[in-house]
Coordinates of C-alpha atoms and ligand atoms in Angstrom, one line a residue:
Chain A
M1 CA 19.7 39.7 -19.3
G2 CA 16.7 37.4 -18.6
N3 CA 15.6 37.8 -22.2
N4 CA 19.0 37.1 -23.4
K5 CA 19.1 33.9 -21.4
L6 CA 15.7 32.9 -22.7
F7 CA 16.9 33.5 -26.2
I8 CA 19.9 31.2 -25.7
H9 CA 17.7 28.5 -24.3
K10 CA 15.2 28.8 -27.1
S11 CA 17.8 28.8 -29.8
V12 CA 19.4 25.6 -28.3
V13 CA 16.1 23.8 -28.2
Y14 CA 15.1 24.9 -31.7
S15 CA 18.4 24.0 -33.2
V16 CA 18.2 20.5 -31.7
I17 CA 14.7 20.1 -32.9
T18 CA 15.6 21.3 -36.4
L19 CA 18.6 19.0 -36.5
L20 CA 16.5 16.1 -35.5
F21 CA 13.6 16.9 -37.9
T22 CA 15.6 17.9 -41.0
P23 CA 16.3 14.3 -42.1
I24 CA 12.7 13.3 -41.5
L25 CA 11.4 16.4 -43.3
T26 CA 13.7 15.9 -46.3
T27 CA 12.8 12.3 -46.5
F28 CA 9.2 13.3 -46.5
I29 CA 9.7 15.8 -49.3
Y30 CA 11.7 13.3 -51.2
S31 CA 9.0 10.7 -50.9
L32 CA 6.4 13.2 -52.2
S33 CA 8.4 14.4 -55.2
S34 CA 7.8 12.7 -58.6
S35 CA 11.5 13.0 -59.5
W36 CA 14.3 15.1 -58.1
G37 CA 17.6 14.8 -60.0
A38 CA 20.1 17.5 -60.8
T39 CA 17.8 20.4 -59.9
I40 CA 17.6 22.3 -56.6
L41 CA 13.9 21.9 -56.3
P42 CA 12.0 18.7 -57.3
D43 CA 10.3 18.6 -60.7
G44 CA 6.9 18.1 -59.2
F45 CA 4.9 16.6 -56.3
S46 CA 2.8 13.5 -56.5
L47 CA 1.6 10.7 -54.3
K48 CA 2.6 8.0 -56.8
W49 CA 5.3 6.5 -54.6
Y50 CA 2.9 6.1 -51.8
S51 CA 0.3 4.5 -54.0
A52 CA 2.9 2.2 -55.5
L53 CA 4.0 1.2 -52.0
L54 CA 0.5 0.7 -50.6
T55 CA -0.6 -1.4 -53.5
D56 CA 2.5 -3.6 -53.5
P57 CA 1.2 -6.9 -52.1
R58 CA 4.8 -7.7 -51.0
F59 CA 4.7 -4.6 -48.7
I60 CA 1.3 -5.5 -47.3
D61 CA 2.4 -9.0 -46.6
A62 CA 5.7 -7.9 -45.0
F63 CA 3.8 -5.5 -42.8
G64 CA 1.3 -8.2 -41.8
R65 CA 4.2 -10.6 -41.0
S66 CA 5.9 -7.9 -38.8
L67 CA 2.7 -7.2 -37.0
F68 CA 2.1 -10.9 -36.5
I69 CA 5.6 -11.5 -35.0
C70 CA 5.5 -8.4 -32.8
I71 CA 2.0 -9.0 -31.5
S72 CA 2.7 -12.7 -30.8
A73 CA 5.9 -11.9 -29.0
L74 CA 4.2 -9.3 -26.9
L75 CA 1.3 -11.6 -26.1
L76 CA 3.7 -14.3 -25.1
A77 CA 5.6 -11.8 -23.0
T78 CA 2.4 -10.5 -21.3
V79 CA 1.0 -14.0 -20.5
L80 CA 4.3 -15.2 -19.0
V81 CA 5.7 -12.0 -17.4
L82 CA 2.6 -10.7 -15.6
P83 CA 2.1 -13.8 -13.4
M84 CA 5.8 -14.1 -13.0
I85 CA 6.2 -10.6 -11.6
F86 CA 3.2 -11.2 -9.4
V87 CA 4.9 -14.3 -8.0
V88 CA 8.2 -12.5 -7.5
F89 CA 6.6 -9.5 -5.7
Y90 CA 4.0 -11.4 -3.6
Y91 CA 5.8 -14.5 -2.7
Y92 CA 9.5 -13.9 -3.1
P93 CA 10.1 -10.1 -2.9
K94 CA 13.8 -10.7 -2.4
L95 CA 14.1 -12.2 -6.0
D96 CA 13.4 -8.7 -7.4
K97 CA 17.1 -7.8 -7.3
I98 CA 18.1 -11.0 -9.1
M99 CA 15.4 -10.4 -11.7
N100 CA 16.7 -6.9 -12.3
L101 CA 20.0 -8.4 -13.3
L102 CA 18.6 -11.3 -15.3
I103 CA 16.4 -9.2 -17.5
L104 CA 19.3 -7.1 -18.5
L105 CA 21.1 -10.1 -20.1
P106 CA 19.4 -9.7 -23.5
F107 CA 20.9 -6.2 -23.7
A108 CA 24.3 -7.3 -22.4
V109 CA 25.1 -9.4 -25.5
P110 CA 25.1 -7.5 -28.8
P111 CA 22.4 -8.7 -31.2
V112 CA 24.9 -9.9 -33.8
V113 CA 26.6 -12.1 -31.3
S114 CA 23.5 -13.6 -29.8
S115 CA 21.9 -14.1 -33.2
V116 CA 24.9 -16.1 -34.4
G117 CA 24.8 -18.0 -31.1
L118 CA 21.2 -18.8 -31.7
L119 CA 21.9 -19.9 -35.3
Q120 CA 24.5 -22.4 -34.1
L121 CA 22.4 -23.6 -31.2
Y122 CA 19.3 -24.3 -33.3
A123 CA 20.9 -25.2 -36.6
E124 CA 21.0 -28.9 -35.7
S125 CA 17.8 -29.1 -33.8
K126 CA 15.2 -31.7 -34.8
F127 CA 12.6 -29.1 -35.5
Q128 CA 13.3 -26.6 -38.2
L129 CA 13.3 -23.4 -36.3
I130 CA 15.8 -21.2 -38.2
G131 CA 14.1 -19.4 -41.0
T132 CA 10.7 -19.7 -39.4
P133 CA 8.8 -16.9 -37.6
W134 CA 8.7 -18.9 -34.4
I135 CA 12.4 -18.4 -33.5
L136 CA 11.9 -14.7 -34.2
I137 CA 8.9 -14.6 -31.9
A138 CA 10.8 -16.3 -29.1
T139 CA 13.8 -14.0 -29.6
Y140 CA 11.7 -10.9 -29.6
F141 CA 10.1 -12.1 -26.4
T142 CA 13.5 -11.9 -24.7
I143 CA 14.1 -8.5 -26.1
A144 CA 10.8 -7.2 -24.9
L145 CA 11.4 -8.7 -21.4
P146 CA 13.4 -5.9 -19.9
F147 CA 11.0 -3.2 -21.0
M148 CA 8.0 -5.2 -19.7
Y149 CA 9.6 -6.2 -16.5
R150 CA 10.7 -2.7 -15.5
A151 CA 7.5 -1.0 -16.4
I152 CA 5.3 -3.5 -14.7
A153 CA 7.5 -3.9 -11.7
N154 CA 7.2 -0.1 -11.3
S155 CA 3.5 -0.4 -11.3
F156 CA 3.7 -3.1 -8.6
T157 CA 5.7 -0.8 -6.4
T158 CA 3.1 1.9 -6.6
I159 CA 0.3 -0.2 -5.2
N160 CA 0.2 -1.7 -1.7
L161 CA 0.2 -5.3 -3.0
K162 CA 0.2 -7.2 0.2
D163 CA -2.5 -5.2 1.9
L164 CA -4.7 -5.3 -1.2
I165 CA -4.4 -9.0 -1.6
D166 CA -5.0 -9.5 2.2
A167 CA -8.1 -7.3 2.0
A168 CA -9.4 -9.3 -1.0
H169 CA -8.7 -12.6 0.8
L170 CA -10.7 -11.5 3.9
L171 CA -13.6 -10.6 1.6
G172 CA -13.6 -14.1 0.3
A173 CA -11.5 -13.9 -2.9
S174 CA -9.0 -16.5 -3.8
T175 CA -5.5 -15.4 -4.7
T176 CA -6.2 -15.8 -8.4
K177 CA -9.4 -13.8 -8.2
A178 CA -7.6 -11.1 -6.1
F179 CA -4.9 -10.9 -8.8
L180 CA -7.4 -10.7 -11.7
L181 CA -9.9 -8.3 -10.1
V182 CA -7.8 -6.1 -7.8
I183 CA -4.2 -6.2 -8.9
L184 CA -4.4 -6.5 -12.7
P185 CA -6.5 -3.4 -13.4
N186 CA -3.9 -1.3 -11.5
L187 CA -1.2 -2.6 -13.7
K188 CA -2.9 -1.6 -16.9
K189 CA -1.0 1.7 -17.3
G190 CA 2.4 0.2 -16.9
L191 CA 1.5 -2.7 -19.0
L192 CA 0.2 -0.6 -21.9
A193 CA 3.2 1.7 -21.8
S194 CA 5.6 -1.1 -21.9
L195 CA 3.7 -2.9 -24.7
F196 CA 3.8 0.1 -26.9
L197 CA 7.4 0.9 -26.2
S198 CA 8.4 -2.7 -27.0
F199 CA 6.2 -2.8 -30.0
S200 CA 7.8 0.2 -31.7
F201 CA 11.2 -1.1 -30.8
L202 CA 10.5 -4.6 -32.2
L203 CA 8.9 -3.3 -35.3
G204 CA 12.2 -1.6 -36.2
E205 CA 14.3 -4.6 -35.3
F206 CA 16.6 -5.7 -38.2
V207 CA 19.6 -7.7 -37.0
F208 CA 17.8 -10.7 -35.5
A209 CA 15.3 -10.7 -38.3
N210 CA 18.0 -10.7 -41.0
I211 CA 20.3 -13.3 -39.5
L212 CA 17.8 -15.7 -38.1
V213 CA 15.1 -15.6 -40.8
G214 CA 16.2 -13.4 -43.6
T215 CA 14.2 -13.5 -46.9
R216 CA 12.5 -16.7 -46.0
Y217 CA 10.0 -14.8 -43.9
E218 CA 10.1 -11.2 -45.1
T219 CA 9.3 -8.8 -42.4
L220 CA 9.0 -5.0 -42.8
Q221 CA 12.7 -4.3 -42.1
I222 CA 13.9 -7.0 -44.4
Y223 CA 11.6 -5.7 -47.1
L224 CA 13.0 -2.3 -46.6
Y225 CA 16.5 -3.7 -46.9
N226 CA 15.6 -5.7 -50.0
M227 CA 14.1 -2.6 -51.6
R228 CA 17.3 -0.5 -51.2
Q229 CA 18.1 -1.0 -54.9
T230 CA 14.8 0.5 -56.1
S231 CA 14.0 4.1 -56.4
G232 CA 15.0 6.3 -53.4
H233 CA 11.6 7.9 -53.6
F234 CA 10.0 4.6 -53.0
T235 CA 12.1 3.7 -50.0
S236 CA 11.5 7.2 -48.6
A237 CA 7.8 6.6 -48.9
L238 CA 8.3 3.3 -47.1
V239 CA 10.3 4.9 -44.3
M240 CA 7.7 7.7 -43.9
T241 CA 4.8 5.2 -43.7
Y242 CA 6.8 3.3 -41.1
F243 CA 7.4 6.5 -39.1
A244 CA 3.7 7.5 -39.4
F245 CA 2.7 4.2 -38.0
I246 CA 5.1 4.5 -35.0
F247 CA 3.9 8.0 -34.3
F248 CA 0.4 6.8 -34.4
C249 CA 1.2 4.0 -31.9
T250 CA 3.0 6.4 -29.6
W251 CA 0.1 8.8 -29.7
L252 CA -2.3 6.0 -28.9
A253 CA -0.1 4.9 -26.0
S254 CA 0.1 8.3 -24.4
R255 CA -3.7 8.7 -24.9
L256 CA -4.5 5.4 -23.3
T257 CA -2.1 5.7 -20.4
R258 CA -3.3 9.3 -19.7
G259 CA -6.9 8.3 -19.8
N260 CA -6.2 5.7 -17.2
T261 CA -5.1 8.0 -14.6
Q262 CA -8.2 10.1 -14.7
Chain B
M1 CA -17.9 -21.1 26.4
S2 CA -16.9 -17.6 25.2
Y3 CA -17.5 -16.5 21.6
V4 CA -13.8 -16.2 20.8
T5 CA -11.2 -18.2 22.6
I6 CA -7.5 -17.9 22.0
N7 CA -5.5 -20.7 23.4
K8 CA -1.7 -20.6 23.8
L9 CA -1.2 -18.8 20.5
S10 CA 2.3 -18.2 19.3
K11 CA 3.8 -16.5 16.3
C12 CA 7.4 -16.1 15.1
F13 CA 9.0 -14.9 12.0
G14 CA 12.0 -17.1 11.6
E15 CA 14.1 -16.5 14.7
V16 CA 12.1 -13.5 15.9
T17 CA 9.2 -14.4 18.3
V18 CA 6.5 -11.8 18.1
F19 CA 4.3 -13.3 20.8
E20 CA 4.1 -16.6 22.7
D21 CA 1.4 -18.5 24.5
I22 CA -1.2 -15.7 24.2
E23 CA -4.5 -16.5 25.8
F24 CA -7.7 -14.6 26.1
T25 CA -11.5 -14.9 25.6
I26 CA -14.0 -12.4 24.2
E27 CA -17.7 -12.5 24.5
E28 CA -20.2 -11.9 21.7
G29 CA -20.8 -8.2 21.0
E30 CA -17.9 -7.1 23.1
F31 CA -15.6 -4.2 22.1
V32 CA -12.1 -5.1 23.1
T33 CA -9.1 -2.9 22.5
L34 CA -5.5 -4.1 22.1
L35 CA -3.4 -1.4 23.5
G36 CA 0.3 -1.2 23.4
P37 CA 3.4 0.6 22.2
S38 CA 4.6 0.4 18.6
G39 CA 6.1 -2.9 17.6
C40 CA 4.6 -4.9 20.5
G41 CA 2.8 -7.2 18.1
K42 CA -0.7 -5.9 17.9
S43 CA -1.0 -6.0 14.1
T44 CA 0.6 -9.4 14.0
L45 CA -1.9 -10.7 16.5
L46 CA -4.8 -9.3 14.5
R47 CA -3.4 -10.8 11.2
T48 CA -3.0 -14.2 12.9
L49 CA -6.6 -14.0 14.1
A50 CA -7.7 -13.1 10.6
G51 CA -5.7 -15.9 9.0
L52 CA -3.4 -13.7 7.1
D53 CA -0.4 -14.9 9.1
K54 CA -0.2 -18.5 10.1
A55 CA 0.1 -19.2 13.8
N56 CA 3.1 -21.3 14.8
K57 CA 1.3 -22.8 17.7
G58 CA -2.0 -22.6 19.6
E59 CA -5.7 -22.6 18.7
I60 CA -8.3 -20.0 17.7
W61 CA -11.9 -20.9 18.5
V62 CA -14.8 -18.8 17.2
D63 CA -18.4 -19.7 18.2
G64 CA -17.4 -23.2 19.2
V65 CA -15.4 -24.0 16.1
D66 CA -11.7 -24.4 15.8
I67 CA -10.6 -22.1 12.9
T68 CA -6.9 -22.3 13.5
H69 CA -6.3 -23.9 10.1
T70 CA -9.2 -22.3 8.2
Q71 CA -8.1 -20.1 5.3
A72 CA -8.6 -16.4 5.6
Q73 CA -11.3 -16.3 2.9
H74 CA -13.5 -18.7 4.9
R75 CA -13.1 -17.3 8.4
E76 CA -15.8 -14.7 8.0
I77 CA -13.6 -12.2 9.9
G78 CA -13.7 -8.6 8.7
M79 CA -10.7 -6.3 8.9
V80 CA -10.0 -2.6 8.4
F81 CA -6.3 -2.0 7.7
Q82 CA -4.0 0.7 9.0
S83 CA -3.4 1.6 5.4
Y84 CA -7.1 1.4 4.4
A85 CA -6.2 -1.0 1.5
L86 CA -9.1 0.2 -0.7
F87 CA -9.0 -1.1 -4.2
P88 CA -7.8 1.9 -6.2
N89 CA -9.3 0.7 -9.5
M90 CA -12.8 0.4 -8.2
T91 CA -15.4 3.0 -7.2
V92 CA -16.7 3.4 -3.7
E93 CA -19.7 1.3 -4.6
D94 CA -17.6 -1.5 -6.1
N95 CA -15.2 -1.5 -3.2
I96 CA -18.1 -1.9 -0.7
A97 CA -19.8 -4.5 -2.9
F98 CA -16.7 -6.6 -3.4
G99 CA -17.4 -9.0 -0.6
L100 CA -20.9 -9.6 -1.9
K101 CA -19.6 -10.2 -5.4
M102 CA -17.2 -12.8 -4.1
K103 CA -20.2 -14.5 -2.6
G104 CA -21.9 -14.6 -6.0
I105 CA -24.4 -11.9 -5.2
S106 CA -25.0 -9.7 -8.2
K107 CA -24.8 -6.0 -8.0
K108 CA -28.6 -5.7 -8.6
D109 CA -29.4 -8.0 -5.6
A110 CA -26.9 -6.2 -3.5
K111 CA -28.4 -2.8 -4.2
E112 CA -30.4 -2.6 -1.0
D113 CA -27.6 -3.8 1.2
L114 CA -25.3 -1.3 -0.5
Q115 CA -27.6 1.6 0.1
K116 CA -28.1 0.7 3.7
M117 CA -24.3 0.4 4.2
L118 CA -23.7 3.7 2.4
A119 CA -26.2 5.4 4.7
L120 CA -24.7 3.7 7.8
V121 CA -21.3 5.1 7.1
E122 CA -22.8 8.4 5.8
L123 CA -21.3 8.2 2.3
G124 CA -24.4 8.7 0.3
G125 CA -23.6 10.5 -2.9
K126 CA -20.1 9.2 -3.1
E127 CA -20.9 5.9 -4.7
K128 CA -19.2 6.7 -8.0
C129 CA -16.0 8.3 -6.6
H130 CA -12.7 6.5 -6.7
P131 CA -10.7 6.2 -3.5
H132 CA -8.2 8.8 -4.5
E133 CA -11.0 11.3 -4.7
L134 CA -11.9 10.9 -1.0
S135 CA -10.6 12.4 2.2
G136 CA -8.8 10.2 4.7
G137 CA -11.9 9.9 6.9
Q138 CA -14.1 9.0 4.0
R139 CA -11.7 6.3 2.9
Q140 CA -11.6 4.9 6.3
R141 CA -15.4 4.7 6.3
V142 CA -15.4 3.0 2.9
A143 CA -13.0 0.4 4.3
L144 CA -15.3 0.0 7.3
A145 CA -18.4 -0.4 5.1
R146 CA -16.5 -2.9 2.9
A147 CA -15.7 -5.0 5.9
L148 CA -19.2 -4.8 7.4
I149 CA -21.3 -5.6 4.4
V150 CA -20.5 -9.3 4.4
K151 CA -21.7 -9.5 8.1
P152 CA -18.4 -10.7 9.6
R153 CA -18.5 -12.7 12.8
I154 CA -15.7 -10.6 14.2
L155 CA -14.5 -7.2 13.1
L156 CA -10.8 -6.3 13.4
L157 CA -9.8 -2.7 13.3
D158 CA -6.0 -2.0 13.0
E159 CA -5.4 1.6 14.1
P160 CA -8.2 2.8 11.9
L161 CA -8.0 6.3 13.3
S162 CA -4.3 6.9 13.6
A163 CA -3.9 8.7 10.2
L164 CA -6.7 11.2 10.8
D165 CA -6.7 14.6 12.4
A166 CA -8.2 15.1 15.9
K167 CA -11.7 16.3 15.0
I168 CA -12.4 13.6 12.3
R169 CA -11.0 11.1 14.7
K170 CA -13.4 12.0 17.4
N171 CA -16.4 11.8 15.0
L172 CA -15.3 8.5 13.5
R173 CA -14.6 7.1 16.9
Q174 CA -18.2 7.7 17.9
Q175 CA -19.5 6.4 14.5
I176 CA -17.6 3.2 14.9
L177 CA -19.0 2.7 18.4
D178 CA -22.5 3.4 17.3
I179 CA -22.3 1.0 14.4
Q180 CA -20.7 -1.7 16.6
K181 CA -23.5 -1.4 19.2
E182 CA -26.2 -1.3 16.6
L183 CA -24.9 -4.5 14.9
N184 CA -23.8 -6.1 18.2
L185 CA -20.5 -6.9 16.5
T186 CA -17.7 -8.6 18.3
T187 CA -14.9 -6.2 17.7
I188 CA -11.2 -6.1 18.4
F189 CA -9.7 -2.6 18.0
V190 CA -6.0 -1.8 17.9
T191 CA -4.5 1.4 19.0
H192 CA -1.5 2.8 20.8
D193 CA -3.5 5.8 22.1
Q194 CA -4.5 5.1 25.7
E195 CA -7.2 7.8 25.7
E196 CA -8.9 6.2 22.7
A197 CA -8.8 2.8 24.4
M198 CA -10.3 4.1 27.6
L199 CA -13.1 5.9 25.8
M200 CA -14.2 3.1 23.5
S201 CA -13.6 -0.2 25.1
D202 CA -15.6 -2.6 27.1
R203 CA -12.3 -4.3 27.9
I204 CA -8.7 -3.4 27.3
F205 CA -5.9 -5.9 26.6
L206 CA -2.7 -4.1 27.4
M207 CA 0.2 -5.5 25.4
N208 CA 3.9 -5.1 25.7
Q209 CA 6.6 -7.0 23.8
G210 CA 4.3 -9.7 22.7
E211 CA 2.6 -10.3 26.0
I212 CA -0.8 -9.3 27.4
V213 CA 0.4 -7.7 30.6
Q214 CA -3.0 -6.7 31.9
Q215 CA -6.6 -7.1 30.8
G216 CA -9.7 -5.6 32.3
N217 CA -12.2 -2.8 32.0
P218 CA -10.8 0.7 31.5
E219 CA -11.4 1.8 35.1
D220 CA -9.5 -1.2 36.5
I221 CA -6.6 -0.8 34.1
Y222 CA -6.3 2.8 34.9
T223 CA -6.7 2.7 38.6
K224 CA -5.0 -0.7 39.4
P225 CA -1.9 -1.0 37.2
V226 CA -0.3 -4.4 37.8
N227 CA 3.2 -3.3 37.0
E228 CA 5.5 -0.4 36.1
F229 CA 4.9 -0.7 32.4
V230 CA 1.1 -0.4 32.8
A231 CA 1.5 2.5 35.2
S232 CA 3.7 4.4 32.9
F233 CA 1.7 3.6 29.8
M234 CA -1.7 4.5 31.3
G235 CA -1.7 8.2 32.2
N236 CA 1.4 9.8 33.6
Y237 CA 1.7 7.8 36.8
N238 CA 4.3 9.0 39.3
L239 CA 6.5 6.1 40.3
I240 CA 8.4 6.5 43.6
S241 CA 11.0 4.1 45.0
A242 CA 10.1 1.6 47.8
E243 CA 12.4 3.4 50.2
T244 CA 10.7 6.8 49.6
A245 CA 7.3 5.2 50.0
K246 CA 8.3 3.7 53.3
H247 CA 9.7 7.0 54.5
W248 CA 6.8 9.1 53.2
F249 CA 3.7 7.0 53.7
N250 CA 4.9 4.1 55.8
I251 CA 4.0 1.7 52.9
N252 CA 5.9 -1.5 52.8
S253 CA 6.6 -2.6 49.3
N254 CA 9.2 -4.5 47.4
N255 CA 8.5 -2.6 44.2
K256 CA 7.9 0.9 43.2
V257 CA 4.8 2.7 44.3
A258 CA 2.4 4.4 41.9
I259 CA 0.7 7.8 42.5
R260 CA -1.6 9.2 39.8
P261 CA -1.0 12.9 39.1
E262 CA -4.5 13.8 40.1
S263 CA -4.2 12.1 43.5
I264 CA -1.8 14.8 44.6
Y265 CA -3.0 18.1 45.8
I266 CA -1.3 21.4 46.1
K267 CA -2.5 22.7 49.5
D268 CA -4.6 25.8 49.5
A269 CA -4.4 27.7 52.8
G270 CA -7.7 27.8 54.7
R271 CA -9.2 24.8 52.9
Q272 CA -10.4 21.7 54.7
Y273 CA -9.2 18.4 53.4
A274 CA -10.6 14.9 54.1
D275 CA -8.7 12.7 56.5
H276 CA -7.3 10.4 53.9
I277 CA -5.7 13.4 52.1
S278 CA -2.7 14.1 54.2
S279 CA 1.1 13.4 54.5
P280 CA 2.1 17.0 53.7
K281 CA 5.4 17.4 51.9
L282 CA 7.3 20.6 50.8
A283 CA 7.9 20.8 47.1
K284 CA 9.5 23.1 44.6
I285 CA 8.0 23.8 41.1
I286 CA 10.4 22.9 38.3
S287 CA 8.2 23.6 35.4
H288 CA 4.6 23.5 34.2
Q289 CA 2.7 22.6 31.0
L290 CA -0.7 23.8 30.0
L291 CA -2.8 20.9 28.6
G292 CA -6.0 22.8 28.0
N293 CA -8.3 22.3 30.9
V294 CA -5.5 20.8 33.0
I295 CA -2.2 22.3 34.2
R296 CA 0.6 19.8 34.7
Y297 CA 3.3 20.8 37.2
N298 CA 6.6 19.1 37.5
L299 CA 7.8 19.2 41.1
K300 CA 10.8 18.2 43.1
V301 CA 10.2 16.7 46.5
E302 CA 13.3 15.7 48.4
N303 CA 15.0 13.6 45.8
E304 CA 11.9 12.5 43.8
E305 CA 10.4 14.2 40.9
L306 CA 6.6 14.2 40.7
T307 CA 4.0 15.4 38.3
V308 CA 0.7 16.9 39.6
D309 CA -2.4 17.7 37.5
L310 CA -4.6 20.6 38.6
L311 CA -7.7 22.0 36.9
N312 CA -6.9 25.1 35.0
R313 CA -9.3 27.5 36.6
S314 CA -7.7 30.9 35.9
S315 CA -4.4 32.3 34.9
E316 CA -4.0 34.2 38.2
R317 CA -3.6 30.9 40.0
L318 CA -0.8 29.7 37.8
M319 CA 2.2 29.2 40.1
P320 CA 5.5 30.3 38.7
K321 CA 8.7 28.3 38.3
G322 CA 10.7 28.0 41.6
S323 CA 7.7 28.6 44.0
S324 CA 7.7 26.6 47.1
I325 CA 4.4 24.8 47.9
E326 CA 3.0 22.2 50.1
L327 CA 1.6 18.9 48.8
L328 CA -1.0 16.6 50.1
F329 CA -1.5 13.0 49.0
N330 CA -4.7 10.9 48.6
L331 CA -3.6 7.9 50.6
N332 CA -6.4 5.7 49.2
E333 CA -5.0 6.0 45.7
I334 CA -1.4 5.2 46.4
Q335 CA -0.5 1.6 45.5
P336 CA 2.5 -0.6 45.0
V337 CA 2.9 -2.1 41.6
G338 CA 4.4 -5.4 40.3
V339 CA 7.6 -5.3 38.3
Ligands
ATP401 N1 6.6 -10.0 8.1 C1 7.5 -9.9 9.2 N2 8.7 -10.4 9.2 C2 9.5 -10.3 10.2 N3 9.2 -9.6 11.3 C3 8.0 -9.0 11.4 C4 7.0 -9.1 10.3 N4 5.9 -8.4 10.7 C5 6.1 -7.9 11.9 N5 7.4 -8.3 12.3 C6 7.9 -7.9 13.7 O1 7.0 -8.2 14.6 C7 7.0 -7.2 15.6 C8 5.6 -6.7 15.8 O2 5.1 -6.0 14.7 P1 3.6 -5.5 14.6 O3 3.5 -4.9 13.2 O4 2.7 -6.5 15.0 O5 3.7 -4.3 15.6 P2 2.5 -3.3 16.1 O6 2.2 -3.6 17.5 O7 1.3 -3.5 15.2 O8 3.2 -1.9 15.9 P3 2.5 -0.5 15.4 O9 1.8 0.1 16.5 O10 3.7 0.3 15.0 O11 1.7 -0.8 14.2 C9 7.9 -6.1 15.2 O12 9.1 -6.2 15.9 C10 8.2 -6.4 13.7 O13 9.5 -6.1 13.4
MG402 MG1 0.5 -2.2 13.6

């Protein structure tokens, strides 16, 4: 009876895993095969698609642009959000409820709607923003906001903020010093987790990138989209590279956050 | 002039007044305890002294200087919090040295002070631990060392022992006293445990609902309660009505009359009592509690209920529920109290 139950549990888990992994696995095999036409099995395996991809300067540039945009947006978010949450929690704890509502706004509006709205709003501005990376950085900042706010706010609730700052004050620290030396190090875990989460999310963002900037500043997702006409093996290699990178980031994130608790 | 002088200090949060027009003085090196029930404003008073909460009115003078409007970081007042408030990201060593670092003293120069402090609070060998690796008592000692290393002019301790178990409590209590005497530190200690207050203090300030209802040395507070609150808070005083007092002892009083449980005797046949131990009354035992070396009897005498403490000498002498006995009262220790 117990064994039977265990068997059912296991088979459910393994079927789900198989279901989720099959597309990735087949994409991976496809990206490794030299050509795979009317036959059941591919004609042969080679790394030529990967080498073609990794030596394509357009790919390297697109990857670099994506990294630049994501990292800038996250830097901006960190620099603005950290002190903001501190102010909310230390000086105006009642604001936390309102903040929780506000930060959900970027999610409440579908990306297509808000990107068209942004287009209209900035089409006639004096500065040329549409089509530049800057508007994308600012937009990504708002998308990252909910992730960052929630994760960091959680870290704040796990420490005894008021007493820690009070203790630091009595030992001669100013509020700024208390924040930098006593509070900030305790937020590292939440901050890192939210940064990696937002990073992988932003790296895969397509709608805003396509509508607001498009081919004028080709990011990774736009590049992938533009390459859809080329060989399927090539795009598979591209998707796999992207996956590998995200996996690496996730692994790094879990390592860093785990290391912090020890 | 006294070392610390508090002048008509008031504090309110919005509409809620926590305390009003508090006044007291403390001498240098004195160990003073703020004693009072939960919520009476002890922590708020300490925080106001430390500058963490702003006073709404009144003055705080320390060593002849008005510090009412000085910021907390410049007051040179050390405090140990009820919640320890150790910095979780720092080692024991860094926690203790934090105050020196803020003064611009490098870790190398602070080494000697640090070693001395670690030895003082008996935490040698724990320098590299993080707070979450320590026991409650050890954490409290780190908090103490952290406050002491900057040589504060006044040390404030907010129920530093309340989260600890009885044995550690006893040790740490003595340790705090020893350190306080060694450094001749002016100390204000907060507790709601009257036994702790009596054991440790040079003087006790008894607080209730934002007022200091009585201040004095432990003996005076215990033996001469000024009102019903003090009498009921300090040791289980019996309070009998004015009419009963008149009837029993011929004492004229407008208020209730207090009799300590140890001032009542259960009469042993064939034993001689001093003259001031008299006024015999018949009583019935309702119940008893064993408190270790003391047995506490709850008795009914006419229409009053009394508690009497006797030394617990042997179990044969334990009197069962319902027994009738005769009581004697120490007339010198019966006193009317204020309201
Ligand atoms: N920040 C605050 N805002 C509003 N009211 C407060 C605040 N801090 C304390 N109070 C009120 O002031 C009163 C005194 O609180 P305080 O913390 O000083 O009590 P306490 O004597 O230290 O109690 P305990 O023994 O439980 O620690 C309480 O009624 C509390 O509700
Ligand atoms: Mg308190």
